XYZ file of C-alpha atoms in Angstrom:
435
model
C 73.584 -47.445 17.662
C 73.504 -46.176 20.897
C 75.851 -42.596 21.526
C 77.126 -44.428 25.491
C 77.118 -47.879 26.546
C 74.749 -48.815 29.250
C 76.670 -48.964 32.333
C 75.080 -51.607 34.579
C 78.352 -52.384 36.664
C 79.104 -50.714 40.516
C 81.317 -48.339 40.226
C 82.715 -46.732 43.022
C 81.212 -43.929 44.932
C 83.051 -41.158 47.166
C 82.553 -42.602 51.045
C 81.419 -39.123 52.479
C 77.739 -38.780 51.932
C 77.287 -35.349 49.674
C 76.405 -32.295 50.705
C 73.003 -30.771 51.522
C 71.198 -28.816 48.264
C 70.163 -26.726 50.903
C 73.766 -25.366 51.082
C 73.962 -24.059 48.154
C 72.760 -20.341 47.415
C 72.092 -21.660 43.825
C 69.326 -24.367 44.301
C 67.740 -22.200 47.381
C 66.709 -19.762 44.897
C 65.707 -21.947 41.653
C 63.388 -23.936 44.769
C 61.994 -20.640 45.776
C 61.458 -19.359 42.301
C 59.975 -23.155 41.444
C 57.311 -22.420 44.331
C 56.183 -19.430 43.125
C 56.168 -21.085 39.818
C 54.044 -24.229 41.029
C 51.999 -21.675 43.053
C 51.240 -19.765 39.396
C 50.412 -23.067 37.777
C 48.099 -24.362 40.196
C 46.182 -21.756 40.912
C 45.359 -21.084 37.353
C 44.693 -24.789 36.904
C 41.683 -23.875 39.134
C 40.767 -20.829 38.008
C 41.060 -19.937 34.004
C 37.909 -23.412 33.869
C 36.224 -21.452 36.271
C 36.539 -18.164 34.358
C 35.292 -20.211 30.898
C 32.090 -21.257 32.533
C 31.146 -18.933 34.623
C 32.290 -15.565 32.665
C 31.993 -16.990 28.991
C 29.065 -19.958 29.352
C 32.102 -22.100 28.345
C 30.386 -26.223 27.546
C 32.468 -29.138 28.524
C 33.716 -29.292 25.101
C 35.230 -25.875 25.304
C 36.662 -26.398 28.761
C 38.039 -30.068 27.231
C 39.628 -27.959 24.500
C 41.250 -25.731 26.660
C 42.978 -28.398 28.849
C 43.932 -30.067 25.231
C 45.458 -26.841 24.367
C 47.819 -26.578 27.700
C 49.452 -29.553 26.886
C 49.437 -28.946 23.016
C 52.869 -27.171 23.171
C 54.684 -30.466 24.616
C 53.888 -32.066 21.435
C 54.285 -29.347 19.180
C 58.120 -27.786 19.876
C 58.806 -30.182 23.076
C 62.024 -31.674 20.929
C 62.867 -28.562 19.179
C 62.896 -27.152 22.919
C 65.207 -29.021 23.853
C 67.618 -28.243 21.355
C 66.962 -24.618 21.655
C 67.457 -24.585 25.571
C 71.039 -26.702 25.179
C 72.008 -23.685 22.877
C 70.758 -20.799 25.232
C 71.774 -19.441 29.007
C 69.913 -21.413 31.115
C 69.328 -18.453 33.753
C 67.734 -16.224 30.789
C 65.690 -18.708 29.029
C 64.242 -19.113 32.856
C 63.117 -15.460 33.334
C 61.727 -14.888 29.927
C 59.813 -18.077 30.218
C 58.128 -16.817 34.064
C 58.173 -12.771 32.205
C 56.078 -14.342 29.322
C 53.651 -16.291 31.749
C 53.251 -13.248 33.747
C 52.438 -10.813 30.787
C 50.041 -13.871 29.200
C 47.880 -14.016 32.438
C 47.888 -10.304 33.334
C 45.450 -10.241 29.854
C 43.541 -12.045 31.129
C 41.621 -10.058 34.002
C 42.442 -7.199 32.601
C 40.311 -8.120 29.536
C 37.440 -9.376 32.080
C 37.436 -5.914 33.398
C 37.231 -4.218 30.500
C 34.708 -6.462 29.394
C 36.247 -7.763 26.240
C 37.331 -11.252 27.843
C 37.011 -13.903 24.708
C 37.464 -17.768 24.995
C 39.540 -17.673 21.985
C 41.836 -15.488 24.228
C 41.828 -17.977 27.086
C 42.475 -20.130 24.478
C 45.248 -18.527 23.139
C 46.674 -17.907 26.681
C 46.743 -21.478 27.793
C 48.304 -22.205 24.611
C 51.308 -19.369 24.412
C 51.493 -20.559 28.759
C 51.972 -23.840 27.607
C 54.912 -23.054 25.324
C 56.221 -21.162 27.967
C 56.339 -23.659 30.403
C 58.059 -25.941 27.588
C 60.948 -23.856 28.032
C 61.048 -23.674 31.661
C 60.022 -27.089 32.855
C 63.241 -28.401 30.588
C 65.573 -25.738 31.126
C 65.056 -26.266 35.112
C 65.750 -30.029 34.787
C 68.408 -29.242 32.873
C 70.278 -26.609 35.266
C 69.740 -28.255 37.957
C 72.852 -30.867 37.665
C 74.975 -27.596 37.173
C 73.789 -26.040 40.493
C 73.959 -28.633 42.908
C 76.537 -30.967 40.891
C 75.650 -34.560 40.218
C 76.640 -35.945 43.722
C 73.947 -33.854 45.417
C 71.237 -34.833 42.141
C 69.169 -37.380 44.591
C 68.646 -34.852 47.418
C 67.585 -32.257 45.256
C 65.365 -33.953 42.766
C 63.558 -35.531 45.781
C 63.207 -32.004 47.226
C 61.710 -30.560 43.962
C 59.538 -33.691 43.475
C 58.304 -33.042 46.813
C 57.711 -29.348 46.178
C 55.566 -30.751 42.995
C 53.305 -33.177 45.322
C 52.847 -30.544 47.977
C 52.042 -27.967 45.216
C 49.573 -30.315 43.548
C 47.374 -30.424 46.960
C 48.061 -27.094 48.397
C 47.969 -24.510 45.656
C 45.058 -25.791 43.884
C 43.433 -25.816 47.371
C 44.906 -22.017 47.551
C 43.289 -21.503 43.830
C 39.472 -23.031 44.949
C 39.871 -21.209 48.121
C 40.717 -17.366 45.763
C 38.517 -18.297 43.263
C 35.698 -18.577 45.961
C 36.367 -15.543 48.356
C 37.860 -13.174 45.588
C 36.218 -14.562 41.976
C 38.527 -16.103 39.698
C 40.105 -13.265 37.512
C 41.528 -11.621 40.720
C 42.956 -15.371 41.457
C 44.336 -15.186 37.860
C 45.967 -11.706 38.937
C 47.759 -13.680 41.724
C 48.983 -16.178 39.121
C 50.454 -13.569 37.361
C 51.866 -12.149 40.324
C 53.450 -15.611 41.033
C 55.370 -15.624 37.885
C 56.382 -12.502 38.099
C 57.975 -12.985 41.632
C 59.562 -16.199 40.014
C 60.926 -14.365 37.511
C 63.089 -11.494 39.415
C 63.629 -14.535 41.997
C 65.973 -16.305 38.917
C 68.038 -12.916 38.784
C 69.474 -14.100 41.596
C 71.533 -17.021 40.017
C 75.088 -16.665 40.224
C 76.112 -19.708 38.323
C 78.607 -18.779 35.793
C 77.202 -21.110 32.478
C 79.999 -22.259 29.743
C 80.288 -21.190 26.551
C 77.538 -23.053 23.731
C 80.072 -23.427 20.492
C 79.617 -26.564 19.667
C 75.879 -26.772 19.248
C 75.457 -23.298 17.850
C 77.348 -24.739 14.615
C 75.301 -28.177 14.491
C 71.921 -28.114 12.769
C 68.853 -28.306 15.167
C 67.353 -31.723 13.145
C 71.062 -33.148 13.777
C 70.859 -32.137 17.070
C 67.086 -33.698 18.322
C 68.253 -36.210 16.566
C 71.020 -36.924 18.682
C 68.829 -36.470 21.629
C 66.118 -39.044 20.396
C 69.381 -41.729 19.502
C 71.003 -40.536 23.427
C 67.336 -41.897 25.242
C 66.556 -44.075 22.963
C 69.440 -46.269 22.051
C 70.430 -46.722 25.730
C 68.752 -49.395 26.925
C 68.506 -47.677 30.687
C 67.253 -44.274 29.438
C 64.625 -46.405 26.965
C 63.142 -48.192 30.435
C 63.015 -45.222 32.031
C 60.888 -43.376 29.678
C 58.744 -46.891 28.889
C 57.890 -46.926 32.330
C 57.001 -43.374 32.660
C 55.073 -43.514 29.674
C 53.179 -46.177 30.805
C 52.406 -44.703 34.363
C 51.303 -41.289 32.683
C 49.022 -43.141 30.586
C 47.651 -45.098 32.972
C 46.912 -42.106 35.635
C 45.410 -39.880 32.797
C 42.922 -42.919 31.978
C 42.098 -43.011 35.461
C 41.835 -39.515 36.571
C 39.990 -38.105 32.918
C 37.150 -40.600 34.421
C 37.148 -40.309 38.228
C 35.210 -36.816 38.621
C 32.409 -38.573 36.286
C 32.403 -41.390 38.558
C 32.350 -39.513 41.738
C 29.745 -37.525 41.065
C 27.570 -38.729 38.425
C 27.732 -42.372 39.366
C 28.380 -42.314 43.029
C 26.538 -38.884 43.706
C 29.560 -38.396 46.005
C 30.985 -34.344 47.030
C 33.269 -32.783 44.582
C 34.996 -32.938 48.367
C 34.849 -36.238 48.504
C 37.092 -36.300 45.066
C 39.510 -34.023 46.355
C 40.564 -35.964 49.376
C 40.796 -39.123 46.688
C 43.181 -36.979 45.238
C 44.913 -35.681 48.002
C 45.775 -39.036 49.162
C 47.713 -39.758 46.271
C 49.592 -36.244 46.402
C 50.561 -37.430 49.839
C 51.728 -40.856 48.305
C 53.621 -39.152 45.988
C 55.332 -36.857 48.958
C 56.115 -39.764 50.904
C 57.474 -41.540 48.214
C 59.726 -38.566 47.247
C 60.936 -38.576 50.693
C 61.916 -42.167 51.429
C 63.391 -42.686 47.662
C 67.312 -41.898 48.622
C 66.600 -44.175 52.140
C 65.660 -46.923 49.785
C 68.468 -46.658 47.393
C 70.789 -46.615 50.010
C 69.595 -49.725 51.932
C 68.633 -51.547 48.605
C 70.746 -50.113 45.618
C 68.800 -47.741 42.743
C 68.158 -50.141 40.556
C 66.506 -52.800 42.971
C 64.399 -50.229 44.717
C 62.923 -48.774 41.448
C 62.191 -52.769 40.740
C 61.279 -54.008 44.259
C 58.689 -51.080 44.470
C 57.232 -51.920 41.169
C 56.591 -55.222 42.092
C 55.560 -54.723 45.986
C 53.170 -51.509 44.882
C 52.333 -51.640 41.541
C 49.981 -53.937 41.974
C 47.845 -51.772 43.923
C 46.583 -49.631 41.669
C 44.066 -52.305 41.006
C 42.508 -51.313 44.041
C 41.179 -47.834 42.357
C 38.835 -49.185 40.079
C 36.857 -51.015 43.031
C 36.272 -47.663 44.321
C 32.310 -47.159 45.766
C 30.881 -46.218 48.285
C 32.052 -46.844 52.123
C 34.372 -49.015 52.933
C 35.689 -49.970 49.108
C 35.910 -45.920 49.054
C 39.186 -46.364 51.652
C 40.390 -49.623 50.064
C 40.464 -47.854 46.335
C 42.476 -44.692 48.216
C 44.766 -46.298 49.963
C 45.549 -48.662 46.686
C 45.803 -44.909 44.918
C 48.131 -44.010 47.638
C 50.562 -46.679 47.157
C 50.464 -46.143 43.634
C 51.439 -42.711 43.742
C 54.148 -43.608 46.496
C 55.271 -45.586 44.136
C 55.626 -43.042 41.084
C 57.195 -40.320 43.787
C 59.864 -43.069 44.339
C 60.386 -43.473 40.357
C 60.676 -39.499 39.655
C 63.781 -39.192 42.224
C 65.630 -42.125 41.224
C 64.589 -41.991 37.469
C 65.271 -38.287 36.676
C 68.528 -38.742 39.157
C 69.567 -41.637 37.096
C 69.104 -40.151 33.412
C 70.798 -36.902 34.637
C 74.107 -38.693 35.938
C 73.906 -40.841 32.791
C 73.758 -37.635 30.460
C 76.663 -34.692 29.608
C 75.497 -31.695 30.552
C 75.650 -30.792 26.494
C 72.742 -33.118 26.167
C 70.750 -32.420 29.153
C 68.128 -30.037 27.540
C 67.625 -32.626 24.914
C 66.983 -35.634 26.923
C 65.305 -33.867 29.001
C 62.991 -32.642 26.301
C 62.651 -36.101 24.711
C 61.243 -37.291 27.649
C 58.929 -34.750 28.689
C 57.952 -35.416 24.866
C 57.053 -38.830 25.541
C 55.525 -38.582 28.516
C 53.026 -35.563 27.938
C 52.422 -37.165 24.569
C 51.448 -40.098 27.195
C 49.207 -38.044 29.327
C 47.310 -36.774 25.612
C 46.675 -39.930 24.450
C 45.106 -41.253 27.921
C 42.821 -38.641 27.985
C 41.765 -39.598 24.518
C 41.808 -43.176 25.263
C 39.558 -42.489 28.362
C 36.829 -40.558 26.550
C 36.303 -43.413 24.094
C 36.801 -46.227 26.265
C 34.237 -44.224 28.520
C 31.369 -43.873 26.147
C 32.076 -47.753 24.449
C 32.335 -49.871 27.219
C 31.850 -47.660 30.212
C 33.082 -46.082 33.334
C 34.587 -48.895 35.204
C 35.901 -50.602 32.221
C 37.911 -47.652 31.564
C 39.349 -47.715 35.425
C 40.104 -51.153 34.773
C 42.283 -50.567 31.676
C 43.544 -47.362 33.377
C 44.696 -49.583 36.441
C 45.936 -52.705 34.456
C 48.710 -50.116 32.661
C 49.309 -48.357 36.392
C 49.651 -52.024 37.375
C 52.644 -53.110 34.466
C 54.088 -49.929 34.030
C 57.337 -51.028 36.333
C 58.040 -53.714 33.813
C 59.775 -52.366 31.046
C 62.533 -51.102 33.706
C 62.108 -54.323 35.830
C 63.531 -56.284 32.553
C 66.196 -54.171 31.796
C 69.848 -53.552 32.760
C 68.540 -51.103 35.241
C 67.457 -53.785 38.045
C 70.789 -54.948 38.459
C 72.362 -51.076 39.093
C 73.666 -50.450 42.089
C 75.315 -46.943 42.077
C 74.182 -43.773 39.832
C 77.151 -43.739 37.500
C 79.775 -41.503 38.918
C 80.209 -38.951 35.934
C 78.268 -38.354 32.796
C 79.707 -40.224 29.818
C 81.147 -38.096 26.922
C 78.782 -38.255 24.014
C 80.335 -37.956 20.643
C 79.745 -35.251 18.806
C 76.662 -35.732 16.235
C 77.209 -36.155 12.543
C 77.587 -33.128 10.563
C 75.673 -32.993 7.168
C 77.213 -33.131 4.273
């Protein structure tokens, strides 16, 4: 049974629009510890590959293992993490998390200079990172209803999405652009740097968190449990993460195959693929930004449907990509897809905040960073076979056909018809004790 009852019904708003994030001293320094953050992550995303093949004579199948092993963590404590985080300050399990990531890729040039550098230590690294950013990536969803409060939740989660698109172009162009004028362990030493600067950035926070009693004396299986039941037996939370699911799976199908299309098949510039992807960072931004115009002209639950049906379909564009001309048709269909998903991360992750007490937030939160990086695993999987059985395109196809669908599952549930967030969190019950 599900712990709330979907609540599909208008309910009424406050008149006044709310108040800017940007007012508040609170989300102005979680943004500017987040860019530092997103600054660490994606500079590193360029630069520990480049360190494994060009400092260790790392193969594809060690450089495939170490992009497994970043994402391992998700899979491994993601629900446990959630549990953990609703049971800890929020503000401290921040700083350790950015301390940790600092200390973990300080090793690493630090061992290239000393000439004991190992790729079981960069694998190691990406591994212990990922765990760390487990704990931050949940914990920051998770604070971030208590320091803007839930009226202000569109604004700011379409200002952090935005920060994540903008990131995604910029500071991996920052990390190519280190790794190439200063080699890639002295980009590594700006990662660190990064975190570190995050880290005494969080210190900052002022907000005053309430005491944890009641899940310190529940058991941690009773309470992921209670988590899993929260997302999953509400039929608006289970859409939501469907969806998401589906649109992870079907980007990591296409992207796992679109470098060995570009430039094995197509003999077009590794530049050539980073514009492709550029575009749909700047779909994703633009999405972000026009997400609370929509819901306010169309209602939440009609724009997250209306844009799955209007620009879903687009993503069958990509796997026509070529040469010339089909080149700009397959970006501009990429484009609209990711305008699409930019849209779905402000509304969706504003929606399952309002519909969650903040007792539960880590845990939903965690459940559905669970599923969807459990998502993004399996695509890559399911691209590397479908790759070598039936080939490249094939794959995009399959990889464009989910992209394509992936609105449905909220499309055909009680979300369409919402046209308000809910105006406070219901009360969950409290989860069953052992006995």
């Amino acid at each position: 049974m599900p712990d709330t009852q979907p609540d599909t019904q208008p309910e009424a708003q406050p008149k006044t629009p709310p108040r800017s994030p940007w007012r508040i001293a609170d989300f102005r320094i979680l943004f500017a510890a987040s860019t530092l953050s997103q600054l660490g992550t994606n500079v590193s995303y360029v630069a520990v590959p480049l360190i494994a093949v060009t400092a260790l004579d790392a193969g594809p199948g060690q450089v495939g293992a170490l992009a497994t092993l970043s994402t391992l963590a998700f899979l491994l404590i993601g629900l446990p993490a959630g549990a953990w985080v609703d049971r800890m300050r929020h503000r401290r399990v921040l700083i350790v998390a950015d301390l940790a990531r600092a200390v973990l890729y300080a090793s690493v040039p630090l061992a290239w200079w000393t000439d004991t550098l190992t790729l079981s230590q960069l694998y190691a690294v990406v591994l212990l990172n990922g765990a760390a950013t487990v704990f931050f990536d949940v914990t920051s969803q998770s604070t971030l209803p208590r320091l803007v409060g839930r009226e202000a939740l569109v604004p700011a989660n379409a200002v952090m999405v935005a920060l994540q698109a903008v990131s995604n172009v910029a500071g991996r162009g920052a990390g190519g652009a280190l790794v190439q004028f200063l080699t890639a362990p002295v980009a590594v030493v700006c990662t660190a740097a990064a975190y570190l600067a995050s880290a005494l950035q969080l210190t900052a926070i002022r907000h005053k968190e309430g005491p944890k009693g009641r899940n310190q004396k529940t058991s941690l299986r009773a309470q992921i449990a209670e988590g899993l039941r929260h997302v999953f037996g509400n039929p608006e939370l289970r859409a939501l993460a469907l969806t998401a699911a589906l649109t992870n799976l079907g980007m990591q199908i296409i992207n796992t195959m679109l470098p060995v299309l570009f430039v094995r098949e197509l003999d077009l510039p590794a530049s050539a693929l980073g514009l492709f992807w550029a575009a749909g960072g700047l779909g994703l931004l633009i999405g972000a930004r026009c997400a609370r115009p929509l819901a306010t002209r169309l209602g939440y639950g009609r724009s997250l449907g209306l844009a799955g049906v209007v620009l879903a379909p687009a993503a069958l564009l990509v796997p026509l990509v070529d040469r010339g001309v089909w080149l700009w048709l397959a970006g501009a269909g990429w484009t609209l897809a990711l305008f699409k998903t930019g849209t779905d991360n402000v509304l969706g992750v504003s929606l399952r905040q309002r519909m969650t007490s903040d007792d539960l937030l880590g845990r939903m939160n965690a459940t559905f960073r669970f599923v969807l990086t459990g998502a993004l695993a399996l695509g890559a999987a399911v691209s590397g076979l479908l790759g070598e059985l039936a080939g490249v395109r094939a794959t995009l196809w399959v990889g464009g056909a989910l992209l394509a669908a992936a609105f449905l599952p909220v499309f055909l549930s009680p979300v369409r018809t919402r046209r308000e967030l809910p105006h406070h969190a219901p009360v969950t019950a409290p989860a069953p004790q052992p006995r």
